Short mmCIF file of C-alpha atoms and ligand atoms in Angstrom, two decimals:
data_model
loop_
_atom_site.label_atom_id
_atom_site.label_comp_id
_atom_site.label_asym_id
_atom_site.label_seq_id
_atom_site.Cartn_x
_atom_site.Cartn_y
_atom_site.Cartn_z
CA UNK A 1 0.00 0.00 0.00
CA UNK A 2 1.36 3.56 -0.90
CA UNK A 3 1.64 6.16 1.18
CA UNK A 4 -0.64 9.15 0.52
CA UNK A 5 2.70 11.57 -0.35
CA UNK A 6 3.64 9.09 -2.36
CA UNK A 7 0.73 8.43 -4.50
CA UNK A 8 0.68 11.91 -5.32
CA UNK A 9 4.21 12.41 -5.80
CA UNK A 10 3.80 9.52 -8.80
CA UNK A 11 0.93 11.23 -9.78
CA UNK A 12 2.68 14.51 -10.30
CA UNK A 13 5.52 12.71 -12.53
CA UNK A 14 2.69 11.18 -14.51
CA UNK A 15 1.32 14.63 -15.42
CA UNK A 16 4.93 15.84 -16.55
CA UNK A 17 5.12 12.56 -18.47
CA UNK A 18 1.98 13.43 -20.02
CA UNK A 19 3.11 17.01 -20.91
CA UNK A 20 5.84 15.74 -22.52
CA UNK A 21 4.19 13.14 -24.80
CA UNK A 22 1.26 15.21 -25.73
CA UNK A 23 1.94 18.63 -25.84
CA UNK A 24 -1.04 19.92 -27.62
CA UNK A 25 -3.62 18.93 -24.53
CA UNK A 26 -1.56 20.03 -21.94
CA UNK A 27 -3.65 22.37 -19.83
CA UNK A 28 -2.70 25.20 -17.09
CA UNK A 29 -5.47 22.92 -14.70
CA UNK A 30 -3.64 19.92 -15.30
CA UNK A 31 -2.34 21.07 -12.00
CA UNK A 32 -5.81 21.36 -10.30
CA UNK A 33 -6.20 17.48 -10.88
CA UNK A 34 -5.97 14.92 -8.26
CA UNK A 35 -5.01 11.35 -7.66
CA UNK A 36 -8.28 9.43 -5.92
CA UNK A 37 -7.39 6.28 -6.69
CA UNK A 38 -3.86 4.54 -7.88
CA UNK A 39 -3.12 0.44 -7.12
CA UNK A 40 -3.91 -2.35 -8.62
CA UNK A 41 -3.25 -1.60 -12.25
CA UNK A 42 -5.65 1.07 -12.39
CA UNK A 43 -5.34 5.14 -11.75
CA UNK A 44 -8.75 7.01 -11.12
CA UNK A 45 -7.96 11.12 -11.57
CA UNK A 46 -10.30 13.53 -10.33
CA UNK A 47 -11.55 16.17 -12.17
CA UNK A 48 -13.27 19.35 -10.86
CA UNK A 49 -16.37 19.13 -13.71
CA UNK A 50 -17.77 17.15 -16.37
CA UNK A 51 -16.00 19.60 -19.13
CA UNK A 52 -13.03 18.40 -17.48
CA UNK A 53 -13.30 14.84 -17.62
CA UNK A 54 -15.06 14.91 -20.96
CA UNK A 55 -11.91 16.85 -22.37
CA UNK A 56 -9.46 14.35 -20.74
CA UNK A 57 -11.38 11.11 -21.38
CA UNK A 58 -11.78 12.70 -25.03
CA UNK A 59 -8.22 13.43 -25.78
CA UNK A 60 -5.63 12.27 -23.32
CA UNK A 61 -7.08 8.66 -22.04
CA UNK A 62 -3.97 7.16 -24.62
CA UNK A 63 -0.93 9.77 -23.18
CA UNK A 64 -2.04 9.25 -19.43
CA UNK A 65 -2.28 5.23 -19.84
CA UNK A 66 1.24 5.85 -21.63
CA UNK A 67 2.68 8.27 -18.83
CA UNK A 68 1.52 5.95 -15.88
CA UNK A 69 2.91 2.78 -17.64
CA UNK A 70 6.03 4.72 -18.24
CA UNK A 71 6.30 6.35 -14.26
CA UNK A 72 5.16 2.96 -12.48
CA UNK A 73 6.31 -0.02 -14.62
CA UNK A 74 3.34 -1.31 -14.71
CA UNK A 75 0.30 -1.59 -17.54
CA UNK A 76 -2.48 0.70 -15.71
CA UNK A 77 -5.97 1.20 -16.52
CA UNK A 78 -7.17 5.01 -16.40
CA UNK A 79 -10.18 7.01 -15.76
CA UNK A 80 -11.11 10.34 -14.95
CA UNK A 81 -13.97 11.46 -12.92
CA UNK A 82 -15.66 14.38 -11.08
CA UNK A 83 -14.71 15.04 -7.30
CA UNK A 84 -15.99 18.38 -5.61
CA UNK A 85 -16.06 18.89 -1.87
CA UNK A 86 -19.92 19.38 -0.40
CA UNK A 87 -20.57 21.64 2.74
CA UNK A 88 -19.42 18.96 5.08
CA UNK A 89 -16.09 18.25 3.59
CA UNK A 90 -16.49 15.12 2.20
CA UNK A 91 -15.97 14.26 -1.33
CA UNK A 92 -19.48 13.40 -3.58
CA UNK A 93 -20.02 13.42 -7.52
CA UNK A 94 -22.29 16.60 -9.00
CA UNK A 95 -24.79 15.74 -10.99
CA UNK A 96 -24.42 15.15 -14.79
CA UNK A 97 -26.26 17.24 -17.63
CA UNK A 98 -25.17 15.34 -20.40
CA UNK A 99 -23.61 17.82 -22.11
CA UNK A 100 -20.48 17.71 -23.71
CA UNK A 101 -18.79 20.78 -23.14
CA UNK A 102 -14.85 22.03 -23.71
CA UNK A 103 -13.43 23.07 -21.08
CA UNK A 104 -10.80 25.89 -22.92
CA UNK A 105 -14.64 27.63 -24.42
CA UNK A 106 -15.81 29.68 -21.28
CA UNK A 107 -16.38 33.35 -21.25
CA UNK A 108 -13.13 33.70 -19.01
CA UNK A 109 -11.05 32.45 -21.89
CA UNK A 110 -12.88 34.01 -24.71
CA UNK A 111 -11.06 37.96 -25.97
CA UNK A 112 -13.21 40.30 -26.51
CA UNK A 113 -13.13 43.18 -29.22
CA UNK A 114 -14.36 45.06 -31.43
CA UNK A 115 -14.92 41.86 -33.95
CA UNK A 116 -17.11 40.26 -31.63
CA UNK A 117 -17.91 42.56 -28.90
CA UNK A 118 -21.43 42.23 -29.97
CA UNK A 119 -21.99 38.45 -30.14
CA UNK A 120 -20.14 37.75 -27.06
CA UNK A 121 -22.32 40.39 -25.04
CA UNK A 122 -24.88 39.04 -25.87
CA UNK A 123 -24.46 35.57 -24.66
CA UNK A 124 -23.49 37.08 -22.03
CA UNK A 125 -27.14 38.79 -21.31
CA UNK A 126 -29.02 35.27 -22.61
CA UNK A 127 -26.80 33.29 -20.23
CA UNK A 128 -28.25 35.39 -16.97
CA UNK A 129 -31.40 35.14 -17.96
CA UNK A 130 -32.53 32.50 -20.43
CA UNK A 131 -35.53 32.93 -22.53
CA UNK A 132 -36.16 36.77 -21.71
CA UNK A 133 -33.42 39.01 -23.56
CA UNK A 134 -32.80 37.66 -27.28
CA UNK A 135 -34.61 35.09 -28.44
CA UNK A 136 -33.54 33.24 -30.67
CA UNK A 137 -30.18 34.42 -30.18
CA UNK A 138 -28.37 34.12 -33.87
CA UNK A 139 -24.67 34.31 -34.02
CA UNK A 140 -23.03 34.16 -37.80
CA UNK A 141 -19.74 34.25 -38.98
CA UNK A 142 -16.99 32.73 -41.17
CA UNK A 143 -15.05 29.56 -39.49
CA UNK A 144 -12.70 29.79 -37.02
CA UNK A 145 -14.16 33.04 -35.46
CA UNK A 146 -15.63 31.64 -31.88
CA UNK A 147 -19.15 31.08 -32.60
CA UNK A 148 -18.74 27.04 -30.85
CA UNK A 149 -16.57 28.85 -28.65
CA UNK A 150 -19.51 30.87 -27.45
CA UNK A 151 -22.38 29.15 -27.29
CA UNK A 152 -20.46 26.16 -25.30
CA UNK A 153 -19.71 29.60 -22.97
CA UNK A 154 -23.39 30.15 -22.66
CA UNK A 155 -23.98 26.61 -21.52
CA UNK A 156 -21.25 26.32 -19.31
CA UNK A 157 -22.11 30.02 -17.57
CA UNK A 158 -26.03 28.61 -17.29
CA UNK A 159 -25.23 24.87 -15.91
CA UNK A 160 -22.34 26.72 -13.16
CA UNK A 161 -25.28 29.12 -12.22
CA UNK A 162 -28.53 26.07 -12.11
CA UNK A 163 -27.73 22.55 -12.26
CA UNK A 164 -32.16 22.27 -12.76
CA UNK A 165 -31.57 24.03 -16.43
CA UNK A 166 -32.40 21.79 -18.64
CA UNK A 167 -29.99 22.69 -21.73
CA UNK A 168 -29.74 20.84 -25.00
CA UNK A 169 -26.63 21.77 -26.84
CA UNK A 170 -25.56 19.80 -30.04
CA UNK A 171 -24.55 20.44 -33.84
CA UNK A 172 -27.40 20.57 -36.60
CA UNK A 173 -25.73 17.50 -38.27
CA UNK A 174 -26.70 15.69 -34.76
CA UNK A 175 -30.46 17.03 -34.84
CA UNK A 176 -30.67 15.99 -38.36
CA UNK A 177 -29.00 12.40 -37.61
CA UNK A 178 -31.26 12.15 -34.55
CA UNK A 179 -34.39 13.13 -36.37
CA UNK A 180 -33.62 10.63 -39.06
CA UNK A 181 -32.88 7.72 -36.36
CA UNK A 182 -35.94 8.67 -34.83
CA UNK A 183 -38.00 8.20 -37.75
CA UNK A 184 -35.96 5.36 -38.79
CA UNK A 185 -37.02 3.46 -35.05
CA UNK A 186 -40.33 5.08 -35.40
CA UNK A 187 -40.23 7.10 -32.05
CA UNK A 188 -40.56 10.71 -33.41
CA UNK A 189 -42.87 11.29 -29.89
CA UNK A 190 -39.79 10.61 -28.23
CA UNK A 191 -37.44 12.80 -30.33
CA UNK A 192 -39.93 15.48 -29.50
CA UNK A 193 -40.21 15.93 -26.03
CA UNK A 194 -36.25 15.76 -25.77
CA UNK A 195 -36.19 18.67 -27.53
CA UNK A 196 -39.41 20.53 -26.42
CA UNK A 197 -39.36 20.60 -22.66
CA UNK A 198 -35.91 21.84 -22.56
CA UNK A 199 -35.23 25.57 -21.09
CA UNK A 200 -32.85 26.12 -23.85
CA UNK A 201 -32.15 24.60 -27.09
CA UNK A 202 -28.55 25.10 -28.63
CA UNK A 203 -27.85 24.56 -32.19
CA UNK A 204 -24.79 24.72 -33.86
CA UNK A 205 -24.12 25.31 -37.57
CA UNK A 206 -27.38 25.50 -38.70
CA UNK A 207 -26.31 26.35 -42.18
CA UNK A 208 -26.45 22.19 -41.97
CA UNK A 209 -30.24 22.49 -42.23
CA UNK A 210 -30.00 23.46 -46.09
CA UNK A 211 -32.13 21.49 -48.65
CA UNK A 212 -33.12 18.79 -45.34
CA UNK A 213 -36.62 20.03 -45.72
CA UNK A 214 -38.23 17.26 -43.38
CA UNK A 215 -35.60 18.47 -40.88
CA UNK A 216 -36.40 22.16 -40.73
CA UNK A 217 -40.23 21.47 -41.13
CA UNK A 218 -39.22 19.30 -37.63
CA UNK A 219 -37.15 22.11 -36.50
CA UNK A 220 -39.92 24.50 -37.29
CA UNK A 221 -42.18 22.84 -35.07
CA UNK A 222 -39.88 22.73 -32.09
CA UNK A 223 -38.85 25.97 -32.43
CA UNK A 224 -42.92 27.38 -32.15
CA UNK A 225 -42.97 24.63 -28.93
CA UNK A 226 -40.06 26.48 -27.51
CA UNK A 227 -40.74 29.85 -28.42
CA UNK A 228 -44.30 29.97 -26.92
CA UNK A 229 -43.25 28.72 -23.86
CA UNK A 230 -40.53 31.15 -23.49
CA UNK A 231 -37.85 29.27 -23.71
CA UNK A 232 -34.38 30.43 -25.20
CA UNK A 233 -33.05 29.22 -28.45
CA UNK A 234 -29.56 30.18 -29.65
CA UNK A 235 -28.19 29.09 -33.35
CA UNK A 236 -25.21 29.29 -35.15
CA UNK A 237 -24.42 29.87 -38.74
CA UNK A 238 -21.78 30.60 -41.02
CA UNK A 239 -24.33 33.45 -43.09
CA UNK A 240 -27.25 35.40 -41.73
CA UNK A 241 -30.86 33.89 -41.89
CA UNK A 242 -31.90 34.97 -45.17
CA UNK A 243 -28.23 33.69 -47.02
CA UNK A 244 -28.66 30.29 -46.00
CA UNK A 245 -29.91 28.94 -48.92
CA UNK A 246 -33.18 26.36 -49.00
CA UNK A 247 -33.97 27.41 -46.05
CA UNK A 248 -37.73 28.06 -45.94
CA UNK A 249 -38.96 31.31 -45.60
CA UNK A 250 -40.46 30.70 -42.58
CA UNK A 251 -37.28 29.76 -40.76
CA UNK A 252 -35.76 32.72 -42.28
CA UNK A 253 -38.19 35.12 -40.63
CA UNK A 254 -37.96 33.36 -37.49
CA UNK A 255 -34.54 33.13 -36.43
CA UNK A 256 -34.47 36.54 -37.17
CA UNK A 257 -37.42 37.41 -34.91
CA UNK A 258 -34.73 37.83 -31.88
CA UNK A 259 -31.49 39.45 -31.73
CA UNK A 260 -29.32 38.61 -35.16
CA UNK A 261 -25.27 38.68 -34.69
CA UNK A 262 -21.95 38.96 -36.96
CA UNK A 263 -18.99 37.87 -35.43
CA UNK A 264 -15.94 39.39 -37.57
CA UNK A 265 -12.96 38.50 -38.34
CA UNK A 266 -10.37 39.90 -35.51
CA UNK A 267 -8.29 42.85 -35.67
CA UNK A 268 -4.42 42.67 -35.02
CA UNK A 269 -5.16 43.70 -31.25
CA UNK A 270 -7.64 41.07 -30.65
CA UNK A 271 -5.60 38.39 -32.08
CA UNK A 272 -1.94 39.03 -30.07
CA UNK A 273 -4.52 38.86 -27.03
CA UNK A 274 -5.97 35.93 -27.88
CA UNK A 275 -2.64 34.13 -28.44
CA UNK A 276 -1.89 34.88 -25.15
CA UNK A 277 -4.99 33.91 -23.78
CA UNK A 278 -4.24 30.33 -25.39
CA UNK A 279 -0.99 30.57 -24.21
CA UNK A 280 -2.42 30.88 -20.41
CA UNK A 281 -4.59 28.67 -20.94
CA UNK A 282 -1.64 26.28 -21.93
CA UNK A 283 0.16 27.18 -18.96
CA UNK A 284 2.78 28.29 -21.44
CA UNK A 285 4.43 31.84 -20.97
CA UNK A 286 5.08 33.71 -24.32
CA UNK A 287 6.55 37.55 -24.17
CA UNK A 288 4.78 40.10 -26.08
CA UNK A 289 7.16 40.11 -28.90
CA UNK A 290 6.10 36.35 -30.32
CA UNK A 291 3.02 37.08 -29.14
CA UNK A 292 2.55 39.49 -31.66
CA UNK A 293 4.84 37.60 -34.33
CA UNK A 294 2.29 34.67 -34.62
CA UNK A 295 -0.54 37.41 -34.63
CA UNK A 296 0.77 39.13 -37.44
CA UNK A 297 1.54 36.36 -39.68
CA UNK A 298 -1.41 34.23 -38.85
CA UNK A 299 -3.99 35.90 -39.51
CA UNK A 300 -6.66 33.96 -41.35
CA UNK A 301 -8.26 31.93 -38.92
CA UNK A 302 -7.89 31.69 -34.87
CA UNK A 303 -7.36 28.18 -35.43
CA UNK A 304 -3.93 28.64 -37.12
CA UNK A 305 -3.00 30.77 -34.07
CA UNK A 306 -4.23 27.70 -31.28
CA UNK A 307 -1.73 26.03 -34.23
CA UNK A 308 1.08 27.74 -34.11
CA UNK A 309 1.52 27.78 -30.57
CA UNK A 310 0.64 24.05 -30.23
CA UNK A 311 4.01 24.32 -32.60
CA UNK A 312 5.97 25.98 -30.78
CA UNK A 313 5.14 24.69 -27.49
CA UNK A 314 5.44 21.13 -28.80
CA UNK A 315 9.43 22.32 -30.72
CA UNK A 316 10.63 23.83 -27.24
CA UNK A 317 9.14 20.53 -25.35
CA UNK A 318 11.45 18.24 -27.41
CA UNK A 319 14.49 20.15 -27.93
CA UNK A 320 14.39 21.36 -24.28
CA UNK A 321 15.19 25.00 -25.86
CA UNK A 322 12.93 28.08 -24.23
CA UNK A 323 10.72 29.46 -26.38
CA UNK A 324 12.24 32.57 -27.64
CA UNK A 325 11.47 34.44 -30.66
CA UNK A 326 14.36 32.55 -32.82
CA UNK A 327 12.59 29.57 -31.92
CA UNK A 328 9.41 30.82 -32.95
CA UNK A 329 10.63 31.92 -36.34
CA UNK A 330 12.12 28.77 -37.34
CA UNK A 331 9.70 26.57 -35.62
CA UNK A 332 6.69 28.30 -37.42
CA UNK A 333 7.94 29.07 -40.68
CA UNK A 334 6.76 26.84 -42.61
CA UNK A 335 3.07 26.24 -40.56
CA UNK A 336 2.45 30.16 -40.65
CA UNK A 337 3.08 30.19 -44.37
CA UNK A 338 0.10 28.13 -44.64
CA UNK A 339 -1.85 29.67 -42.10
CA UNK A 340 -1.62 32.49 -43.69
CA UNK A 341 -3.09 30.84 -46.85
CA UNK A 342 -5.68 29.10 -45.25
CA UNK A 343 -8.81 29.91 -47.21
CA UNK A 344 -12.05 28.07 -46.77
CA UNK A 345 -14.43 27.31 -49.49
CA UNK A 346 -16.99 30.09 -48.46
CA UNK A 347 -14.50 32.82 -49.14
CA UNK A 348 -14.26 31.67 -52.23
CA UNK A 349 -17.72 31.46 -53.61
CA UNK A 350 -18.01 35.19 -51.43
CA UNK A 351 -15.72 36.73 -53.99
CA UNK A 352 -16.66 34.98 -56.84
CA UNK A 353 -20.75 35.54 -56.54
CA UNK A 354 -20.24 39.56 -55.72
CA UNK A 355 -17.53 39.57 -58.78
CA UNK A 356 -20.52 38.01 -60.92
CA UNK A 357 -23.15 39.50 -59.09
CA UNK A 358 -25.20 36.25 -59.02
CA UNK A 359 -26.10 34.24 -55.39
CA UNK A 360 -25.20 31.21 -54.26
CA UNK A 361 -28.49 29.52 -54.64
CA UNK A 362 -27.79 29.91 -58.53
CA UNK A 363 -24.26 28.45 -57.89
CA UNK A 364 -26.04 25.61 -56.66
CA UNK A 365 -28.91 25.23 -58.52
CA UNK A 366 -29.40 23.06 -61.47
CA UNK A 367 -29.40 25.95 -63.79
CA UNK A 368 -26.98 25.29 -66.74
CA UNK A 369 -27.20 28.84 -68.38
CA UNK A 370 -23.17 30.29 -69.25
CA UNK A 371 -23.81 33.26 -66.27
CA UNK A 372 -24.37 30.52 -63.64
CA UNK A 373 -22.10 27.72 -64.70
CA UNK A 374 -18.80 29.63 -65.68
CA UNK A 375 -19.04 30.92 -62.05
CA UNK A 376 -19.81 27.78 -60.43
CA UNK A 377 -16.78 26.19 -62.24
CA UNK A 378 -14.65 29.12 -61.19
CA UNK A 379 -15.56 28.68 -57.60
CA UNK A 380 -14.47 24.91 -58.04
CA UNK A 381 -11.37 25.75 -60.06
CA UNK A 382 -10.35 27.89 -57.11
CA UNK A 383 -11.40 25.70 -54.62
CA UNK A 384 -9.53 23.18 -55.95
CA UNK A 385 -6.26 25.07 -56.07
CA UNK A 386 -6.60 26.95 -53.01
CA UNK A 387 -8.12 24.53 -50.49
CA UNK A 388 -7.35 21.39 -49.61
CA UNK A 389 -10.94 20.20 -50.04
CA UNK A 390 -11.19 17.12 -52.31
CA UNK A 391 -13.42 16.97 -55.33
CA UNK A 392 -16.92 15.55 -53.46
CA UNK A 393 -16.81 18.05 -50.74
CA UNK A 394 -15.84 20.83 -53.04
CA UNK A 395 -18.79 19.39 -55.19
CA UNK A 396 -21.22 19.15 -52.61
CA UNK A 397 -20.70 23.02 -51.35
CA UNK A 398 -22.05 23.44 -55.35
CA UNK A 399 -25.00 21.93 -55.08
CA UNK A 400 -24.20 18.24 -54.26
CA UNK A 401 -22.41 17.81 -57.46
CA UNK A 402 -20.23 14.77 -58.09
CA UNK A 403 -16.73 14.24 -58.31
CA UNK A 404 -16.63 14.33 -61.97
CA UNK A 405 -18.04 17.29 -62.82
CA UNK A 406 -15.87 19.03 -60.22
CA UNK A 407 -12.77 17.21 -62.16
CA UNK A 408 -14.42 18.17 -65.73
CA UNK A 409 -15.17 22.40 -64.59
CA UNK A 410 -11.19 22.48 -62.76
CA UNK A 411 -9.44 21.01 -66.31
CA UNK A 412 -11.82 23.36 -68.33
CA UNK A 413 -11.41 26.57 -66.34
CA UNK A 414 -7.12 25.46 -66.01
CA UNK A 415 -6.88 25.11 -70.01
CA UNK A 416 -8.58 28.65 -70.11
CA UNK A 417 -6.09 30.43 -67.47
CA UNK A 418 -3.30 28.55 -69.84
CA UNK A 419 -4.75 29.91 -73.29
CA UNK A 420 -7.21 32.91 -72.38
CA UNK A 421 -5.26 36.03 -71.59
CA UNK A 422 -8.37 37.54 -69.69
CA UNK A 423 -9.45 34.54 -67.66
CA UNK A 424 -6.11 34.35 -66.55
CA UNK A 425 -6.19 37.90 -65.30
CA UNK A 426 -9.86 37.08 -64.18
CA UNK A 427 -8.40 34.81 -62.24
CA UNK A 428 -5.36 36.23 -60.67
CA UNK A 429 -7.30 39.15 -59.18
CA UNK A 430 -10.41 36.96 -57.79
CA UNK A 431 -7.62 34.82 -55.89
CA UNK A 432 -6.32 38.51 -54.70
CA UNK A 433 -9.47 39.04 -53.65
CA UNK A 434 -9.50 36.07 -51.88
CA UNK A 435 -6.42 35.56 -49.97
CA UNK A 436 -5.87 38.84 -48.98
CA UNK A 437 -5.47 39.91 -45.70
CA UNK A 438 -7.87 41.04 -43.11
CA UNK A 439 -7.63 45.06 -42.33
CA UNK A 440 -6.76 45.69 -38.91
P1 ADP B 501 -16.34 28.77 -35.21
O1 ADP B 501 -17.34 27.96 -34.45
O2 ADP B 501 -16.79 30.17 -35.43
O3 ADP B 501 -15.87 28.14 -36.47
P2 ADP B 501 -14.68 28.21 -32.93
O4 ADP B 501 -15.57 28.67 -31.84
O5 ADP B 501 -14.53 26.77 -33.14
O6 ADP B 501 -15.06 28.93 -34.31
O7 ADP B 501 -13.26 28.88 -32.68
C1 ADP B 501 -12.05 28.37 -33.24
C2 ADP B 501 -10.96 28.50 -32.21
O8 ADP B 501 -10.69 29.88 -32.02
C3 ADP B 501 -11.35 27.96 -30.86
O9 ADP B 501 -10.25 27.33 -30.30
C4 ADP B 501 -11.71 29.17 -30.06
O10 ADP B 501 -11.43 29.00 -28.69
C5 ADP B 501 -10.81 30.22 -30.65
N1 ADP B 501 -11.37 31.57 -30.56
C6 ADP B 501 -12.17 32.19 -31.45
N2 ADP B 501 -12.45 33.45 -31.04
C7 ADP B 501 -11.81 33.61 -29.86
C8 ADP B 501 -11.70 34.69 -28.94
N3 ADP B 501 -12.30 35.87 -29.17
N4 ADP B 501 -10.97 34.51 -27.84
C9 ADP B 501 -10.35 33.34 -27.61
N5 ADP B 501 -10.40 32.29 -28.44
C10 ADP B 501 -11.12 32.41 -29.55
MG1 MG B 502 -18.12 26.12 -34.99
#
């Protein structure tokens, strides 16, 4: 039997293990977790809350089993699990939600400016009092500009202030894959009152309800349940309401009966604070300087920033050097590059439909007149040469179109950029357009 000091002492070398094998999860309240149970082949760690041991058992289950093996010797079986102290001192487990929630997306960690000063506040205001500020709460934006980020913030702020709310949180895709399972089983009664005697219903990406007409006639229906009853909805899209297209009119008008918010790109300011907030979050310490190095050359997407310090945290880790700006300029080089060209496929058609002055529900309709399909193949020409989207998903952002027709419109609009003088400049100053960098 091992002493108490001791079990914790081992525990303590299995967390630096696990920082060195797996850089990229390490987290500044690594240190907040304890040892409850370590002997016979198996190591129970407590966690403070279910983000917690959602984000551990999620991502680190396979460096932790590693790091213990490695510290004791000895093949050991791991789990995480809540522990908080009640009023007496003792140690009991809080009740679940079921929600999955990350940890890293609270309010505390989330940077506010002028790019999103809007959305955040007001999640903020729908989180204190669900159901009577904004409702529905929209939130749209391009990727990678903390709408998840957000509304996970919203759910976490609601459960740490109720444990009785009664939150669904989940992705469109899921409603859709649940609504088609529950049809499937034949328990659509079922599927209902999960989602209509909640106090709020969360939905991410609802962009994902486009052309799934039984699914937004469904989500139609819940929404009117929810709404008369008071109860908050918050959604999440990469366009406003009315550019999401095939979505009824209906829905349109409806998710824009609340409060309706852009999240922008962020400015230069914004984005040196958020790498530092990462960087805290980490538990890494970065100086200004390559704070501000990583901000100014990745600028695309606050993903490539979480990137490029994942990088460089992970480059000083194994070579044992501190992270200094040299490091950071050879250890980044070549990500930042490409973070810096990172270009999703919605940029693309953006550019594209205002240079031709025709919408996106052309782009994807079946129309075959020369206005609609030379930009259509333009936008998969591009998207083929400056994403790394393959042929069926750049297809199905047209329209569901198959692979060959993406591979027939890319060799067509190429052999014009070779022999047509103006669709070669055409085309040099829409992928300007494109790639160029956000003002600050
Ligand atoms: P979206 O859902 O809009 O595509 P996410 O919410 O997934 O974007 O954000 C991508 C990453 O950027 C996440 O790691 C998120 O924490 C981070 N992020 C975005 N905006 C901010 C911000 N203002 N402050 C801190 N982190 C942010
Ligand atoms: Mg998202």
């Amino acid at each position: 039997m091992l002493a108490v000091r001791e079990v914790e002492d081992i525990f303590a070398d299995i967390v630096d293990c696990v920082k060195a094998i797996d850089p990229a999860n390490v987290r500044r309240w690594f240190e907040k977790l304890t040892v409850t149970h370590l002997s016979g082949g198996s190591l129970e760690v407590g966690c403070p809350d279910e983000a917690t041991v959602q984000f551990l058992r999620d991502n680190c289950k396979n460096s932790f089993t590693q790091a213990a093996q490695q510290i004791t010797g000895h093949l050991v079986a791991v789990d995480f699990n809540i522990i908080s102290r009640d009023k007496t001192g003792r140690r009991s487990l809080r009740p679940m939600l079921g929600l999955k929630l990350h940890p890293d997306y609270t309010f505390d960690n989330f940077v506010v400016g002028p790019s999103n000063r809007l959305g955040h506040a007001s999640c903020v205001a729908v989180s204190h009092s669900l159901g009577d500020t904004y409702n529905p709460l929209f939130i749209y934006g391009s990727s990678g500009l903390g709408k998840t980020h957000l509304l996970h913030a919203v759910c976490c702020e609601v459960r740490q202030k109720s444990d009785q709310a009664v939150i669904q949180f989940l992705s469109c895709e899921e409603f859709v894959n649940r609504f088609i399972r529950a049809i499937e089983t034949g328990n659509l009664a079922g599927f209902q009152s999960q989602f209509r005697t909640v106090d709020a219903l969360v939905i991410d990406d609802v962009q994902f309800f486009r052309e799934r007409e039984q699914s937004q006639e469904e989500f139609f229906h819940t929404f009117n349940a929810l709404y008369n009853n008071g109860k908050q909805i918050i959604l999440s899209a990469d366009s406003p309401p009315g550019k999401i297209s095939s979505l009824e009119e209906r829905l349109i008008s409806r998710f824009s009966w609340g409060l309706v918010t852009r999240i922008d790109p962020p400015s230069y300011e914004t984005r040196v604070a958020i790498v530092q907030k990462k960087a805290h979050v980490r538990g890494i310490t970065i100086s200004d300087e390559i704070a501000e190095y990583i901000a100014r050359k990745a600028h695309a997407n606050i993903r490539e920033l979480e990137g490029a310090l994942t990088t460089l945290y992970a480059v000083s880790t194994t070579t044992g050097k501190p992270i200094t700006l040299e490091l950071a300029q050879v250890a980044l080089e070549g990500q930042i590059e490409s973070a810096a060209r990172y270009i999703s496929i919605t940029d693309i058609i953006e550019v594209v439909t205002g240079h031709f002055d025709v919408r996106l529900t052309d782009l994807q309709s079946k129309r075959r007149s020369q206005s609609i399909t030379m930009p259509r193949q333009i936008c998969m020409y591009l998207a083929r040469n400056l994403t790394k989207h393959s042929l069926e998903e750049i297809g199905g952002h047209l329209g569901g179109r198959d692979h060959t027709t993406v591979m027939h419109a890319c060799s067509k609009i190429g052999e014009a950029e070779q022999n047509d003088s103006q669709m070669h400049a055409l085309l040099a100053d829409l992928t300007k357009q494109i790639t160029k960098v956000p003002r600050d």
